[in-house]
Amino acid sequence: MSLLEIKNLHVSVQTEQGAKEILRGVDLSIRSGQTHAIMGPNGSGKSTLAYSIAGHPKYEVTEGEILLDGQNVLEMSVDERARAGLFLAMQYPVEIPGVSVSNFLRTAKTAIDGEAPALRGWIKDVREAMEALKMDKSFTERNVNEGFSGGEKKRHEILQLELLKPKFAVLDETDSGLDVDALKIVSEGVNRAKAAGDMGVLLITHYTRILKYIKPDFVHVFVAGKVAEEGGPELADRLEAEGYDRYVSAAAN
Amino acid sequence: MTTQTPLAQDAQHGLVAHGHGAELANQPTYGPGSEVPIQTRSQRVRSTKVADFAAVSRREEQWKYTTSEQLVGLDADELAEYMGDIQSKHSEEVVTSWVGPENAAFGAAGIPEDRPSAAAWESAAQAYLVTLPANHKLETEVQITLNSQDKTPSAMHFIVNALAGSEGTVIIDHKGDAVLAENLEIIVGDNAHLTVVSIQDWNDGSVHSSAQYAKLGRNATLKHVVVTLGGKVIRVTPTAYLESPGASVELLGLYFADAGQQMEHRLFVDHAAPNCRSRVTYKGALQGKNAHTIWVGDVLIRAAAEGTDTYELNRNLLLTDGCRADSVPNLEIETGQIEGAGHASASGRFDDEQLFYLRARGINEPEARRLVVRGFLNEIIQQIKNEEIEARLLLAIENELARSNS
Ligand SMILES: Nc1ncnc2c1ncn2[C@@H]1O[C@H](COP(=O)(O)OP(=O)(O)OP(=O)(O)O)[C@@H](O)[C@H]1O
Ligand SMILES: [Mg+2]
């Protein structure tokens, strides 16, 4: 049983006009096995939260804490966080020329586990995970994300999720840009990873359709850099019907 | 019509220049504002006589980056003939011999266009000739290793003669301690398909000036690969003459410069016949104080060269502060009737987003950097299609990277 706690998190980015505060006191706790959905308008800071958890150097934490089972995540480097069990499926996965998917996956697995996976079993695991995500096996020989379509990039993120088996996964708009079939396939991948490892999920999305496949235990409305309201799955339906108007005007006042 | 287009940097993904004190140079080489006299590539002196060449000076565009001092005697009127070790490994249908200027192959690919090349031409009385038999496909590559043991300014002349219809690979490996001026002639007969790999893996302190001339016959193809890793000052000038229709040349290069090393690669593709194709791809990594690389890619499309298809690309990855990559693509076009002509050049630092992505998957920073650099250079390595060389280059890159982390 693990616990990821975010307490009063304030985060700024450097802009040409100086530091700009984007997160203004985020409080959120996730336990193993739970799924928390985060919904909120464009620019409200959802990706900023995701990147801050992963430790992207662009984002500076000015106040607050992130704890993983009581351990101070903010003191860990990006790769230490990943090895501690945090995973970020990115909204815009990066291309890495000349590095094949198979080399990348093996290197990442070795880094996370602290030892190289047994070759036979590993090849089988990769093959099965790819089959389940309906990714052609030719992807292993391609360079990481290079020339992948939007949907293929997202499947590749979930492939990593399934193989690396983190304690907590942050999924930043993994559902955006997926067609109806791909949405189902990717959601099933997330659910498999959850079931296999009792993983906790922080699911950032704009649409309730993914919540039909990945059932959230909690829904958080994110507005202007903090959580404006929290509720159960029914809150998502209300947001879909009513939009964010209420919260946005409240935040502006 | 003659146009000269010293092109600006294209900021492609992952190679955006970020500044940080690293010098990124990509300035026009000719014309107003330059101290260099206007000179088109075709007007350059070509001669086998060293006396026909002026002293090496910055006034000439081709000596803009390398000085006479750096050449430590290779620009003298006379050099010693290289007498050191040369080993060759090849199957028996390949013939090797020492030949003089009376041999038809001698000077058949090209003649000198700079002083060290002419000095080498006059000083090396004989050339080491490798002949690939006509209409025959070699199963194993020809491997020539020049292992120099001393730094007397010396001259060497190689000729690779791939007869019509032949197919094969020739690797020339330069090792040891040397101050060497070299000519490498590459004759690719009609319908021949040749790969030539020139590896410069000298010990520290070595100086090497290598002029490489290739002439391609009708429908011939040449893959020319330059790999420069070790030495103090290295200057390689590959030239491809496309004088028969339908010929196709691919010029590939990879270099890794450390502190204090200067690596200059100057290419010239001369499109003189119709319907020829050329592709130039050079990639370099630099690290450490005063690591300096220069890439100049001249492409000339003559009036007769209708239907030309050419593209050249140079990318440099600056791994630390204090290094400098000059990159100068240059296209001269004398006919409008071409298939395509383009170039791209970019020098930049590590892409932080790539590093972040890898590190977010648990890969530590040195390992992530290694992956990115290897990946960057891999594009060239993969083209060589020779497992032994590939393995050796990957190892060499590992060693270079290990140095940067120490
Ligand atoms: N380097 C930067 N300079 C200025 N503003 C920035 C910078 N980086 C992020 N921001 C701003 O921070 C805000 C939050 O961005 P973020 O990407 O976290 O939003 P988001 O909630 O993920 O939006 P979306 O739903 O569109 O993905 C935005 O207004 C964005 O413009
Ligand atoms: Mg976002």
mmCIF file of N, CA and C in Angstrom, chain A residues 50 58 62 76 83 167 190 195:
data_model
loop_
_atom_site.group_PDB
_atom_site.id
_atom_site.type_symbol
_atom_site.label_atom_id
_atom_site.label_comp_id
_atom_site.label_asym_id
_atom_site.label_seq_id
_atom_site.Cartn_x
_atom_site.Cartn_y
_atom_site.Cartn_z
ATOM 1 N N ALA A 50 1.441 17.790 -13.454
ATOM 2 C CA ALA A 50 2.015 16.509 -13.876
ATOM 3 C C ALA A 50 3.541 16.601 -13.975
ATOM 4 N N LYS A 58 11.994 22.809 -15.725
ATOM 5 C CA LYS A 58 11.405 24.103 -16.063
ATOM 6 C C LYS A 58 10.529 24.641 -14.928
ATOM 7 N N THR A 62 7.976 26.534 -5.325
ATOM 8 C CA THR A 62 8.321 27.625 -4.414
ATOM 9 C C THR A 62 7.796 27.372 -3.005
ATOM 10 N N MET A 76 14.320 14.506 -4.867
ATOM 11 C CA MET A 76 14.818 13.489 -5.801
ATOM 12 C C MET A 76 14.993 14.077 -7.196
ATOM 13 N N ARG A 83 12.473 5.914 -10.554
ATOM 14 C CA ARG A 83 12.876 4.661 -9.916
ATOM 15 C C ARG A 83 12.143 4.442 -8.598
ATOM 16 N N LYS A 167 4.339 2.617 -9.175
ATOM 17 C CA LYS A 167 3.366 2.646 -8.079
ATOM 18 C C LYS A 167 2.247 3.636 -8.388
ATOM 19 N N VAL A 190 -4.377 0.592 -19.283
ATOM 20 C CA VAL A 190 -4.269 1.235 -17.971
ATOM 21 C C VAL A 190 -4.901 0.341 -16.898
ATOM 22 N N ALA A 195 -4.614 -3.343 -12.276
ATOM 23 C CA ALA A 195 -4.950 -4.628 -11.663
ATOM 24 C C ALA A 195 -3.684 -5.398 -11.296
#
